[in-house]
XYZ file of N, CA, C and O in Angstrom:
760
model
N -13.010 -12.650 -29.765
C -12.915 -11.415 -30.530
C -13.274 -10.253 -29.615
O -14.311 -10.286 -28.957
N -12.426 -9.243 -29.586
C -12.728 -8.051 -28.813
C -13.571 -7.118 -29.684
O -13.266 -6.883 -30.841
N -14.666 -6.595 -29.136
C -15.551 -5.702 -29.892
C -16.681 -6.478 -30.527
O -17.176 -7.457 -29.974
N -17.107 -6.032 -31.720
C -18.216 -6.652 -32.450
C -17.661 -7.573 -33.530
O -16.664 -7.250 -34.175
N -18.324 -8.693 -33.764
C -17.868 -9.580 -34.834
C -18.146 -8.944 -36.196
O -17.279 -8.893 -37.056
N -19.366 -8.439 -36.397
C -19.731 -7.756 -37.651
C -20.416 -6.452 -37.264
O -21.420 -6.464 -36.548
N -19.876 -5.333 -37.749
C -20.442 -4.013 -37.431
C -20.529 -3.199 -38.719
O -19.528 -3.023 -39.407
N -21.724 -2.705 -39.010
C -21.929 -1.842 -40.176
C -22.632 -0.586 -39.690
O -23.751 -0.653 -39.191
N -21.956 0.555 -39.834
C -22.493 1.831 -39.373
C -22.638 2.781 -40.549
O -21.675 3.042 -41.270
N -23.836 3.302 -40.728
C -24.103 4.284 -41.772
C -24.604 5.552 -41.102
O -24.639 5.659 -39.875
N -25.024 6.518 -41.902
C -25.584 7.764 -41.383
C -26.638 8.252 -42.363
O -26.762 7.731 -43.475
N -27.400 9.261 -41.968
C -28.381 9.826 -42.889
C -27.702 10.370 -44.135
O -28.211 10.245 -45.237
N -26.555 10.969 -43.969
C -25.824 11.552 -45.092
C -25.216 10.478 -45.993
O -25.119 10.633 -47.207
N -24.779 9.383 -45.391
C -24.150 8.286 -46.132
C -24.884 6.975 -45.824
O -24.410 6.162 -45.033
N -26.053 6.764 -46.448
C -26.853 5.572 -46.140
C -26.271 4.295 -46.754
O -25.531 4.342 -47.732
N -26.619 3.185 -46.127
C -26.262 1.863 -46.650
C -27.561 1.059 -46.708
O -28.316 1.039 -45.745
N -27.814 0.408 -47.827
C -29.018 -0.416 -47.952
C -28.663 -1.770 -48.590
O -27.663 -1.911 -49.280
N -29.542 -2.740 -48.332
C -29.455 -4.023 -49.009
C -28.318 -4.934 -48.590
O -27.903 -5.800 -49.350
N -27.828 -4.809 -47.388
C -26.740 -5.667 -46.903
C -27.289 -7.056 -46.588
O -28.365 -7.188 -46.000
N -26.562 -8.096 -46.963
C -26.938 -9.467 -46.610
C -25.806 -10.065 -45.778
O -24.658 -10.094 -46.212
N -26.168 -10.536 -44.582
C -25.196 -11.160 -43.682
C -25.694 -12.576 -43.430
O -26.724 -12.775 -42.794
N -24.970 -13.572 -43.946
C -25.475 -14.944 -43.812
C -24.340 -15.954 -43.672
O -23.215 -15.727 -44.090
N -24.698 -17.065 -43.047
C -23.849 -18.248 -42.914
C -22.528 -17.982 -42.205
O -21.497 -18.537 -42.561
N -22.564 -17.120 -41.191
C -21.390 -16.865 -40.374
C -21.484 -17.646 -39.066
O -22.575 -17.839 -38.537
N -20.342 -18.057 -38.559
C -20.268 -18.680 -37.237
C -19.497 -17.705 -36.347
O -18.320 -17.414 -36.606
N -20.180 -17.191 -35.329
C -19.609 -16.161 -34.462
C -19.611 -16.683 -33.035
O -20.661 -17.048 -32.509
N -18.439 -16.693 -32.399
C -18.317 -17.217 -31.038
C -17.486 -16.273 -30.172
O -16.496 -15.703 -30.630
N -17.878 -16.143 -28.919
C -17.071 -15.498 -27.888
C -16.603 -14.091 -28.252
O -15.415 -13.784 -28.174
N -17.547 -13.226 -28.648
C -17.200 -11.827 -28.887
C -17.518 -11.013 -27.634
O -18.445 -11.338 -26.896
N -16.762 -9.952 -27.393
C -16.951 -9.193 -26.157
C -18.169 -8.268 -26.217
O -18.697 -7.884 -25.183
N -18.628 -7.897 -27.417
C -19.799 -7.009 -27.523
C -20.902 -7.693 -28.332
O -21.474 -8.665 -27.888
N -21.197 -7.180 -29.518
C -22.309 -7.671 -30.329
C -21.831 -8.679 -31.370
O -20.759 -8.520 -31.955
N -22.661 -9.667 -31.632
C -22.360 -10.582 -32.730
C -22.488 -9.856 -34.061
O -21.571 -9.825 -34.872
N -23.665 -9.243 -34.282
C -23.933 -8.454 -35.486
C -24.578 -7.151 -35.040
O -25.581 -7.170 -34.328
N -24.024 -6.022 -35.474
C -24.499 -4.704 -35.055
C -24.647 -3.810 -36.282
O -23.675 -3.548 -36.990
N -25.879 -3.367 -36.549
C -26.146 -2.460 -37.665
C -26.745 -1.167 -37.141
O -27.656 -1.197 -36.319
N -26.255 -0.040 -37.633
C -26.850 1.240 -37.299
C -27.106 2.023 -38.584
O -26.221 2.153 -39.420
N -28.347 2.448 -38.764
C -28.832 3.165 -39.938
C -28.554 2.404 -41.234
O -28.104 2.969 -42.227
N -28.864 1.116 -41.220
C -28.734 0.271 -42.404
C -30.137 -0.228 -42.755
O -30.764 -0.919 -41.957
N -30.632 0.131 -43.929
C -31.987 -0.257 -44.346
C -31.956 -1.506 -45.223
O -30.970 -1.798 -45.895
N -33.059 -2.250 -45.187
C -33.287 -3.419 -46.046
C -32.186 -4.469 -45.930
O -31.771 -5.077 -46.905
N -31.736 -4.690 -44.703
C -30.722 -5.726 -44.464
C -31.393 -7.085 -44.337
O -32.546 -7.191 -43.928
N -30.670 -8.123 -44.684
C -31.105 -9.494 -44.420
C -30.016 -10.164 -43.592
O -28.864 -10.237 -44.019
N -30.419 -10.640 -42.425
C -29.502 -11.353 -41.524
C -30.070 -12.758 -41.376
O -31.117 -12.950 -40.760
N -29.406 -13.748 -41.981
C -29.997 -15.080 -42.066
C -28.958 -16.186 -41.914
O -27.818 -16.054 -42.359
N -29.380 -17.261 -41.274
C -28.595 -18.496 -41.190
C -27.232 -18.322 -40.534
O -26.261 -18.970 -40.910
N -27.160 -17.438 -39.548
C -25.935 -17.256 -38.781
C -26.016 -18.042 -37.480
O -27.097 -18.258 -36.945
N -24.861 -18.466 -36.973
C -24.772 -19.103 -35.666
C -23.964 -18.181 -34.765
O -22.804 -17.884 -35.062
N -24.597 -17.727 -33.669
C -23.932 -16.801 -32.764
C -24.003 -17.369 -31.353
O -25.089 -17.653 -30.851
N -22.848 -17.523 -30.714
C -22.839 -18.034 -29.340
C -21.921 -17.200 -28.458
O -20.885 -16.703 -28.898
N -22.352 -17.009 -27.230
C -21.573 -16.351 -26.183
C -21.114 -14.937 -26.551
O -19.941 -14.594 -26.394
N -22.053 -14.112 -27.018
C -21.731 -12.698 -27.238
C -21.807 -11.981 -25.887
O -22.604 -12.346 -25.035
N -20.995 -10.938 -25.722
C -20.995 -10.199 -24.465
C -22.211 -9.314 -24.292
O -22.587 -8.975 -23.176
N -22.853 -8.923 -25.388
C -24.026 -8.063 -25.362
C -25.119 -8.745 -26.183
O -25.178 -9.965 -26.210
N -25.970 -7.994 -26.876
C -26.984 -8.608 -27.740
C -26.282 -9.397 -28.847
O -25.268 -8.957 -29.388
N -26.839 -10.514 -29.227
C -26.262 -11.277 -30.338
C -26.451 -10.507 -31.645
O -25.530 -10.392 -32.445
N -27.658 -9.963 -31.861
C -27.955 -9.156 -33.048
C -28.631 -7.874 -32.587
O -29.622 -7.927 -31.853
N -28.102 -6.725 -33.004
C -28.700 -5.429 -32.681
C -28.830 -4.590 -33.938
O -27.853 -4.387 -34.658
N -30.054 -4.097 -34.184
C -30.301 -3.106 -35.224
C -30.789 -1.852 -34.529
O -31.683 -1.926 -33.677
N -30.221 -0.691 -34.897
C -30.623 0.549 -34.253
C -30.638 1.710 -35.236
O -30.170 1.593 -36.370
N -31.193 2.834 -34.779
C -31.212 4.109 -35.498
C -31.691 3.962 -36.941
O -30.927 4.105 -37.893
N -32.966 3.690 -37.085
C -33.604 3.648 -38.406
C -33.079 2.551 -39.322
O -33.021 2.729 -40.534
N -32.704 1.429 -38.779
C -32.362 0.274 -39.617
C -33.678 -0.399 -40.007
O -34.105 -1.370 -39.396
N -34.340 0.144 -41.013
C -35.719 -0.222 -41.358
C -35.790 -1.324 -42.414
O -34.834 -1.601 -43.130
N -36.990 -1.929 -42.499
C -37.330 -2.906 -43.542
C -36.366 -4.089 -43.593
O -36.033 -4.578 -44.664
N -35.912 -4.539 -42.436
C -34.939 -5.624 -42.382
C -35.607 -6.972 -42.139
O -36.717 -7.044 -41.617
N -34.910 -8.014 -42.516
C -35.359 -9.385 -42.290
C -34.287 -10.090 -41.457
O -33.109 -10.114 -41.839
N -34.705 -10.637 -40.312
C -33.806 -11.406 -39.444
C -34.415 -12.790 -39.326
O -35.453 -12.961 -38.687
N -33.801 -13.782 -39.968
C -34.451 -15.093 -40.030
C -33.458 -16.247 -39.917
O -32.296 -16.137 -40.290
N -33.955 -17.322 -39.382
C -33.277 -18.621 -39.284
C -31.857 -18.545 -38.725
O -30.967 -19.259 -39.156
N -31.664 -17.675 -37.739
C -30.397 -17.612 -37.020
C -30.481 -18.492 -35.772
O -31.542 -18.640 -35.184
N -29.348 -19.046 -35.371
C -29.266 -19.835 -34.149
C -28.393 -19.069 -33.164
O -27.214 -18.814 -33.445
N -28.986 -18.697 -32.031
C -28.316 -17.852 -31.049
C -28.300 -18.567 -29.707
O -29.347 -18.994 -29.217
N -27.114 -18.676 -29.115
C -26.961 -19.376 -27.838
C -26.201 -18.507 -26.841
O -25.147 -17.965 -27.160
N -26.748 -18.366 -25.654
C -26.135 -17.689 -24.513
C -25.613 -16.276 -24.809
O -24.460 -15.956 -24.499
N -26.462 -15.408 -25.368
C -26.012 -14.018 -25.515
C -25.949 -13.329 -24.152
O -26.722 -13.646 -23.254
N -25.036 -12.351 -24.012
C -24.863 -11.636 -22.755
C -26.034 -10.743 -22.397
O -26.216 -10.397 -21.239
N -26.830 -10.347 -23.362
C -28.078 -9.620 -23.113
C -29.180 -10.345 -23.879
O -29.443 -11.500 -23.609
N -29.803 -9.680 -24.858
C -30.894 -10.305 -25.617
C -30.363 -11.000 -26.867
O -29.301 -10.654 -27.372
N -31.155 -11.931 -27.350
C -30.773 -12.613 -28.589
C -30.842 -11.671 -29.772
O -29.888 -11.511 -30.521
N -32.004 -11.022 -29.944
C -32.216 -10.070 -31.037
C -32.814 -8.811 -30.434
O -33.800 -8.878 -29.702
N -32.215 -7.653 -30.739
C -32.711 -6.382 -30.225
C -32.904 -5.396 -31.374
O -32.044 -5.281 -32.251
N -34.055 -4.717 -31.355
C -34.356 -3.653 -32.316
C -34.566 -2.381 -31.527
O -35.416 -2.339 -30.641
N -33.800 -1.328 -31.827
C -33.845 -0.059 -31.110
C -34.126 1.099 -32.070
O -33.813 1.026 -33.260
N -34.611 2.175 -31.505
C -34.618 3.506 -32.115
C -35.144 3.536 -33.555
O -34.401 3.781 -34.498
N -36.434 3.291 -33.692
C -37.128 3.412 -34.984
C -36.598 2.463 -36.057
O -36.605 2.782 -37.236
N -36.159 1.285 -35.652
C -35.809 0.252 -36.636
C -37.091 -0.468 -37.021
O -37.367 -1.585 -36.601
N -37.898 0.201 -37.831
C -39.269 -0.193 -38.136
C -39.360 -1.220 -39.261
O -38.431 -1.408 -40.039
N -40.527 -1.857 -39.323
C -40.905 -2.771 -40.398
C -39.975 -3.968 -40.539
O -39.746 -4.460 -41.640
N -39.432 -4.440 -39.441
C -38.587 -5.645 -39.471
C -39.459 -6.894 -39.408
O -40.520 -6.893 -38.794
N -38.991 -7.943 -40.036
C -39.598 -9.266 -39.913
C -38.571 -10.160 -39.226
O -37.454 -10.323 -39.724
N -38.964 -10.718 -38.081
C -38.082 -11.563 -37.279
C -38.753 -12.935 -37.188
O -39.775 -13.078 -36.522
N -38.190 -13.936 -37.873
C -38.866 -15.235 -37.901
C -37.876 -16.382 -38.070
O -36.797 -16.206 -38.620
N -38.273 -17.530 -37.584
C -37.486 -18.746 -37.761
C -36.194 -18.800 -36.970
O -35.340 -19.647 -37.223
N -36.028 -17.904 -35.999
C -34.811 -17.872 -35.193
C -34.942 -18.787 -33.979
O -36.034 -18.934 -33.425
N -33.831 -19.369 -33.561
C -33.784 -20.176 -32.347
C -32.851 -19.482 -31.370
O -31.667 -19.283 -31.672
N -33.389 -19.093 -30.222
C -32.629 -18.344 -29.220
C -32.665 -19.125 -27.911
O -33.738 -19.386 -27.367
N -31.493 -19.487 -27.397
C -31.395 -20.309 -26.198
C -30.560 -19.603 -25.123
O -29.467 -19.119 -25.403
N -31.089 -19.541 -23.928
C -30.429 -19.022 -22.732
C -29.896 -17.589 -22.849
O -28.756 -17.315 -22.460
N -30.728 -16.659 -23.319
C -30.278 -15.262 -23.262
C -30.287 -14.777 -21.815
O -31.152 -15.174 -21.038
N -29.343 -13.908 -21.446
C -29.284 -13.396 -20.074
C -30.389 -12.386 -19.808
O -30.689 -12.092 -18.656
N -30.988 -11.839 -20.863
C -32.137 -10.942 -20.707
C -33.281 -11.503 -21.540
O -33.605 -12.674 -21.401
N -33.882 -10.717 -22.392
C -35.008 -11.186 -23.218
C -34.505 -11.953 -24.433
O -33.394 -11.732 -24.910
N -35.359 -12.819 -24.941
C -35.033 -13.489 -26.200
C -35.031 -12.480 -27.336
O -34.072 -12.371 -28.095
N -36.123 -11.706 -27.439
C -36.255 -10.654 -28.448
C -36.698 -9.390 -27.725
O -37.638 -9.421 -26.925
N -36.039 -8.261 -28.030
C -36.247 -7.012 -27.302
C -36.473 -5.859 -28.273
O -35.639 -5.596 -29.141
N -37.633 -5.173 -28.145
C -37.941 -3.990 -28.940
C -37.997 -2.791 -28.007
O -38.698 -2.833 -26.991
N -37.271 -1.712 -28.386
C -37.167 -0.550 -27.509
C -37.062 0.750 -28.311
O -36.345 0.798 -29.308
N -37.778 1.768 -27.866
C -37.645 3.133 -28.372
C -38.203 3.310 -29.791
O -37.459 3.408 -30.755
N -39.538 3.377 -29.873
C -40.227 3.732 -31.118
C -39.985 2.775 -32.278
O -39.845 3.191 -33.426
N -39.935 1.498 -32.009
C -39.843 0.496 -33.070
C -41.270 0.107 -33.447
O -42.034 -0.355 -32.595
N -41.639 0.285 -34.720
C -43.035 0.117 -35.135
C -43.178 -0.816 -36.334
O -42.260 -0.979 -37.124
N -44.384 -1.395 -36.435
C -44.792 -2.186 -37.593
C -43.879 -3.377 -37.876
O -43.558 -3.677 -39.020
N -43.465 -4.062 -36.820
C -42.620 -5.251 -36.959
C -43.452 -6.518 -36.789
O -44.466 -6.513 -36.092
N -43.005 -7.585 -37.417
C -43.609 -8.906 -37.253
C -42.613 -9.801 -36.543
O -41.553 -10.123 -37.091
N -42.940 -10.168 -35.314
C -42.106 -11.079 -34.533
C -42.787 -12.437 -34.605
O -43.703 -12.734 -33.857
N -42.368 -13.253 -35.553
C -43.080 -14.476 -35.915
C -44.098 -14.136 -36.989
O -44.712 -13.070 -36.949
N -44.261 -15.023 -37.959
C -45.117 -14.717 -39.107
C -46.313 -15.668 -39.190
O -47.454 -15.248 -39.262
N -46.032 -16.960 -39.192
C -47.096 -17.953 -39.297
C -46.617 -19.256 -38.668
O -45.547 -19.301 -38.066
N -47.403 -20.313 -38.824
C -47.081 -21.575 -38.148
C -45.827 -22.249 -38.692
O -45.319 -23.196 -38.096
N -45.282 -21.773 -39.789
C -44.031 -22.316 -40.315
C -42.841 -21.373 -40.099
O -41.701 -21.776 -40.232
N -43.124 -20.129 -39.820
C -42.067 -19.112 -39.672
C -42.204 -18.410 -38.328
O -42.649 -17.274 -38.245
N -41.803 -19.118 -37.276
C -41.926 -18.610 -35.916
C -40.551 -18.633 -35.245
O -39.611 -19.231 -35.744
N -40.447 -17.951 -34.122
C -39.215 -17.942 -33.335
C -39.360 -18.909 -32.160
O -40.443 -19.029 -31.582
N -38.272 -19.574 -31.815
C -38.231 -20.456 -30.662
C -37.277 -19.845 -29.644
O -36.095 -19.639 -29.945
N -37.803 -19.534 -28.470
C -37.014 -18.916 -27.409
C -37.095 -19.816 -26.182
O -38.187 -20.097 -25.701
N -35.943 -20.256 -25.685
C -35.964 -21.124 -24.510
C -34.977 -20.643 -23.458
O -33.914 -20.108 -23.762
N -35.381 -20.806 -22.210
C -34.570 -20.518 -21.031
C -34.080 -19.070 -20.953
O -32.940 -18.809 -20.545
N -34.934 -18.114 -21.354
C -34.572 -16.697 -21.206
C -34.507 -16.358 -19.725
O -35.403 -16.720 -18.960
N -33.462 -15.666 -19.309
C -33.339 -15.248 -17.913
C -34.275 -14.079 -17.601
O -34.592 -13.822 -16.455
N -34.710 -13.360 -18.635
C -35.705 -12.298 -18.499
C -37.004 -12.736 -19.140
O -37.431 -13.888 -18.994
N -37.637 -11.827 -19.882
C -38.867 -12.142 -20.605
C -38.532 -12.807 -21.934
O -37.483 -12.538 -22.521
N -39.449 -13.619 -22.420
C -39.241 -14.228 -23.736
C -39.155 -13.160 -24.812
O -38.184 -13.073 -25.553
N -40.200 -12.315 -24.888
C -40.241 -11.173 -25.804
C -40.597 -9.955 -24.975
O -41.575 -9.979 -24.227
N -39.811 -8.890 -25.107
C -39.974 -7.684 -24.292
C -40.143 -6.485 -25.227
O -39.270 -6.207 -26.051
N -41.278 -5.772 -25.103
C -41.590 -4.623 -25.961
C -41.853 -3.428 -25.059
O -42.759 -3.468 -24.227
N -41.074 -2.342 -25.232
C -41.211 -1.190 -24.350
C -40.787 0.106 -25.043
O -40.021 0.077 -26.001
N -41.285 1.239 -24.558
C -40.830 2.530 -25.050
C -41.486 2.987 -26.335
O -40.808 3.310 -27.295
N -42.825 2.981 -26.360
C -43.595 3.466 -27.510
C -43.314 2.673 -28.782
O -43.208 3.223 -29.868
N -43.182 1.387 -28.628
C -43.025 0.488 -29.776
C -44.422 0.046 -30.210
O -44.919 -0.999 -29.781
N -45.072 0.838 -31.030
C -46.471 0.655 -31.379
C -46.658 -0.146 -32.664
O -45.770 -0.203 -33.515
N -47.840 -0.747 -32.779
C -48.293 -1.423 -34.008
C -47.384 -2.581 -34.422
O -47.061 -2.747 -35.595
N -46.991 -3.392 -33.457
C -46.183 -4.584 -33.728
C -47.029 -5.841 -33.533
O -47.995 -5.833 -32.781
N -46.644 -6.909 -34.220
C -47.344 -8.192 -34.111
C -46.386 -9.252 -33.586
O -45.269 -9.390 -34.083
N -46.849 -9.994 -32.579
C -46.107 -11.118 -32.002
C -46.974 -12.353 -32.228
O -48.016 -12.507 -31.602
N -46.554 -13.224 -33.142
C -47.431 -14.333 -33.535
C -46.667 -15.629 -33.757
O -45.567 -15.629 -34.297
N -47.276 -16.732 -33.321
C -46.827 -18.098 -33.591
C -45.481 -18.458 -32.958
O -44.861 -19.444 -33.351
N -45.012 -17.693 -32.000
C -43.724 -17.985 -31.381
C -43.856 -19.071 -30.319
O -44.909 -19.228 -29.713
N -42.781 -19.789 -30.086
C -42.742 -20.809 -29.048
C -41.740 -20.343 -27.993
O -40.543 -20.231 -28.268
N -42.252 -20.040 -26.800
C -41.440 -19.526 -25.702
C -41.536 -20.520 -24.544
O -42.630 -20.762 -24.039
N -40.393 -21.084 -24.142
C -40.409 -22.070 -23.066
C -39.428 -21.688 -21.958
O -38.345 -21.168 -22.217
N -39.839 -21.947 -20.732
C -39.008 -21.776 -19.545
C -38.397 -20.381 -19.400
O -37.234 -20.239 -19.004
N -39.176 -19.345 -19.710
C -38.715 -17.971 -19.472
C -38.765 -17.692 -17.975
O -39.751 -18.019 -17.317
N -37.723 -17.074 -17.428
C -37.711 -16.735 -16.005
C -38.666 -15.592 -15.684
O -39.154 -15.478 -14.569
N -38.916 -14.715 -16.647
C -39.864 -13.616 -16.470
C -41.194 -13.953 -17.113
O -41.706 -15.067 -16.974
N -41.751 -12.994 -17.863
C -43.002 -13.193 -18.600
C -42.700 -13.778 -19.980
O -41.621 -13.561 -20.533
N -43.681 -14.464 -20.534
C -43.520 -14.957 -21.903
C -43.419 -13.790 -22.872
O -42.455 -13.662 -23.620
N -44.433 -12.910 -22.840
C -44.436 -11.679 -23.639
C -44.767 -10.544 -22.692
O -45.780 -10.578 -21.995
N -43.904 -9.520 -22.654
C -44.082 -8.360 -21.786
C -44.199 -7.107 -22.647
O -43.357 -6.862 -23.517
N -45.271 -6.313 -22.417
C -45.494 -5.073 -23.171
C -45.659 -3.933 -22.185
O -46.496 -4.001 -21.282
N -44.869 -2.857 -22.361
C -44.919 -1.708 -21.473
C -44.844 -0.421 -22.297
O -43.969 -0.278 -23.158
N -45.779 0.481 -22.053
C -45.833 1.776 -22.731
C -45.770 1.651 -24.248
O -45.044 2.379 -24.928
N -46.513 0.716 -24.793
C -46.579 0.516 -26.237
C -48.025 0.182 -26.603
O -48.704 -0.525 -25.865
N -48.481 0.688 -27.742
C -49.889 0.561 -28.120
C -50.071 -0.220 -29.411
O -49.150 -0.362 -30.208
N -51.299 -0.691 -29.596
C -51.708 -1.405 -30.809
C -50.801 -2.606 -31.092
O -50.303 -2.796 -32.200
N -50.597 -3.420 -30.081
C -49.787 -4.635 -30.201
C -50.735 -5.820 -30.399
O -51.678 -5.991 -29.634
N -50.477 -6.618 -31.415
C -51.250 -7.838 -31.641
C -50.413 -9.025 -31.182
O -49.274 -9.203 -31.629
N -50.987 -9.817 -30.264
C -50.307 -11.004 -29.739
C -51.242 -12.184 -29.987
O -52.336 -12.225 -29.426
N -50.828 -13.126 -30.831
C -51.731 -14.235 -31.159
C -50.966 -15.518 -31.479
O -49.844 -15.501 -31.956
N -51.597 -16.627 -31.169
C -51.144 -17.963 -31.535
C -49.728 -18.304 -31.064
O -49.005 -19.031 -31.734
N -49.320 -17.781 -29.916
C -48.025 -18.117 -29.337
C -48.184 -19.271 -28.353
O -49.222 -19.399 -27.711
N -47.158 -20.091 -28.204
C -47.119 -21.140 -27.195
C -46.112 -20.700 -26.145
O -44.932 -20.499 -26.462
N -46.586 -20.559 -24.901
C -45.759 -19.931 -23.869
C -45.758 -20.743 -22.581
O -46.815 -21.143 -22.097
N -44.552 -20.943 -22.012
C -44.431 -21.368 -20.621
C -43.402 -20.446 -19.975
O -42.305 -20.260 -20.490
N -43.814 -19.821 -18.865
C -42.959 -18.833 -18.206
C -43.166 -18.898 -16.697
O -44.233 -19.300 -16.229
N -42.167 -18.458 -15.936
C -42.262 -18.465 -14.477
C -43.251 -17.436 -13.955
O -43.865 -17.630 -12.921
N -43.399 -16.323 -14.649
C -44.323 -15.281 -14.205
C -45.602 -15.366 -15.027
O -46.310 -16.350 -14.961
N -45.901 -14.373 -15.828
C -47.125 -14.355 -16.634
C -46.846 -14.844 -18.047
O -45.770 -14.605 -18.590
N -47.829 -15.462 -18.658
C -47.697 -15.829 -20.064
C -47.592 -14.570 -20.910
O -46.653 -14.391 -21.675
N -48.581 -13.665 -20.752
C -48.596 -12.379 -21.439
C -48.875 -11.314 -20.393
O -49.850 -11.406 -19.652
N -48.034 -10.280 -20.327
C -48.184 -9.204 -19.362
C -48.207 -7.869 -20.116
O -47.183 -7.437 -20.647
N -49.384 -7.246 -20.194
C -49.537 -5.936 -20.834
C -49.684 -4.932 -19.728
O -50.611 -4.996 -18.937
N -48.746 -3.978 -19.666
C -48.609 -3.122 -18.507
C -48.886 -1.655 -18.828
O -49.329 -1.318 -19.916
N -48.550 -0.786 -17.940
C -48.851 0.635 -17.918
C -48.805 1.331 -19.287
O -47.867 1.167 -20.047
N -49.832 2.112 -19.553
C -49.936 2.939 -20.753
C -49.864 2.158 -22.059
O -49.453 2.683 -23.082
N -50.235 0.911 -22.062
C -50.298 0.107 -23.274
C -51.756 0.013 -23.704
O -52.564 -0.590 -23.016
N -52.087 0.641 -24.812
C -53.471 0.715 -25.274
C -53.664 -0.120 -26.529
O -52.753 -0.311 -27.318
N -54.890 -0.568 -26.686
C -55.306 -1.293 -27.888
C -54.499 -2.559 -28.155
O -54.302 -2.940 -29.291
N -54.006 -3.175 -27.116
C -53.329 -4.459 -27.291
C -54.401 -5.537 -27.424
O -55.441 -5.475 -26.782
N -54.150 -6.500 -28.282
C -55.133 -7.578 -28.449
C -54.452 -8.903 -28.682
O -53.325 -8.980 -29.067
C-alpha cells in the first residue's frame, strides 16, 4: 500500500473523538500503519502491523486520552508506537513490538501524563529494537514507564532526554548500552 493504511485527520475546528480501530491486518505500507492527528479518545487495539515504512502507529497534534493496547507490531521502518505534539494522557499497554528500526515506543514534543505499561498483566514487550527500547525526549513530562519487558535493544532500554518528572519502575531490561539512561535537563526522574 502506498501511503498510510489508516489515516484520520481532524482539526481544532472540526474535531473527531471516540474512534475505535481494531482487528486490522496491515502489511507493507510505505508510510504509517495507523496515523491519527487531532483525534481524541481513540482506541487502537488488537491490530497486526508489519513492515511499515515509518512508525507503525503515530498519534500527533493533541490526540489526547487515547488507548493503544494489545497490538502486534513487526519490523516498522521507524518506531513501533510514536506519540508526538501534546498527545497527552495516552495509555499504551499489552503491545508486542519486534525489530523496530528505531525505538520500540517513542514520545516526543510535550507529550504528558502517559502510562507506558500499566501493571504486571498489562505491559509492553519490545524486542530487538535497533535504537532504544523506549525513548522519551522534548519536554515530555510526568510520564510513567512501568512493567515493560525490553530485550536485546541496540541502544538503551529506556532513554530520557530533556523531560521531567518521569517515573520508571518494575521494568525488565536487557540492552547493549544502558538499562536506563536519564540525560541532560531531565529533572525529578525516579
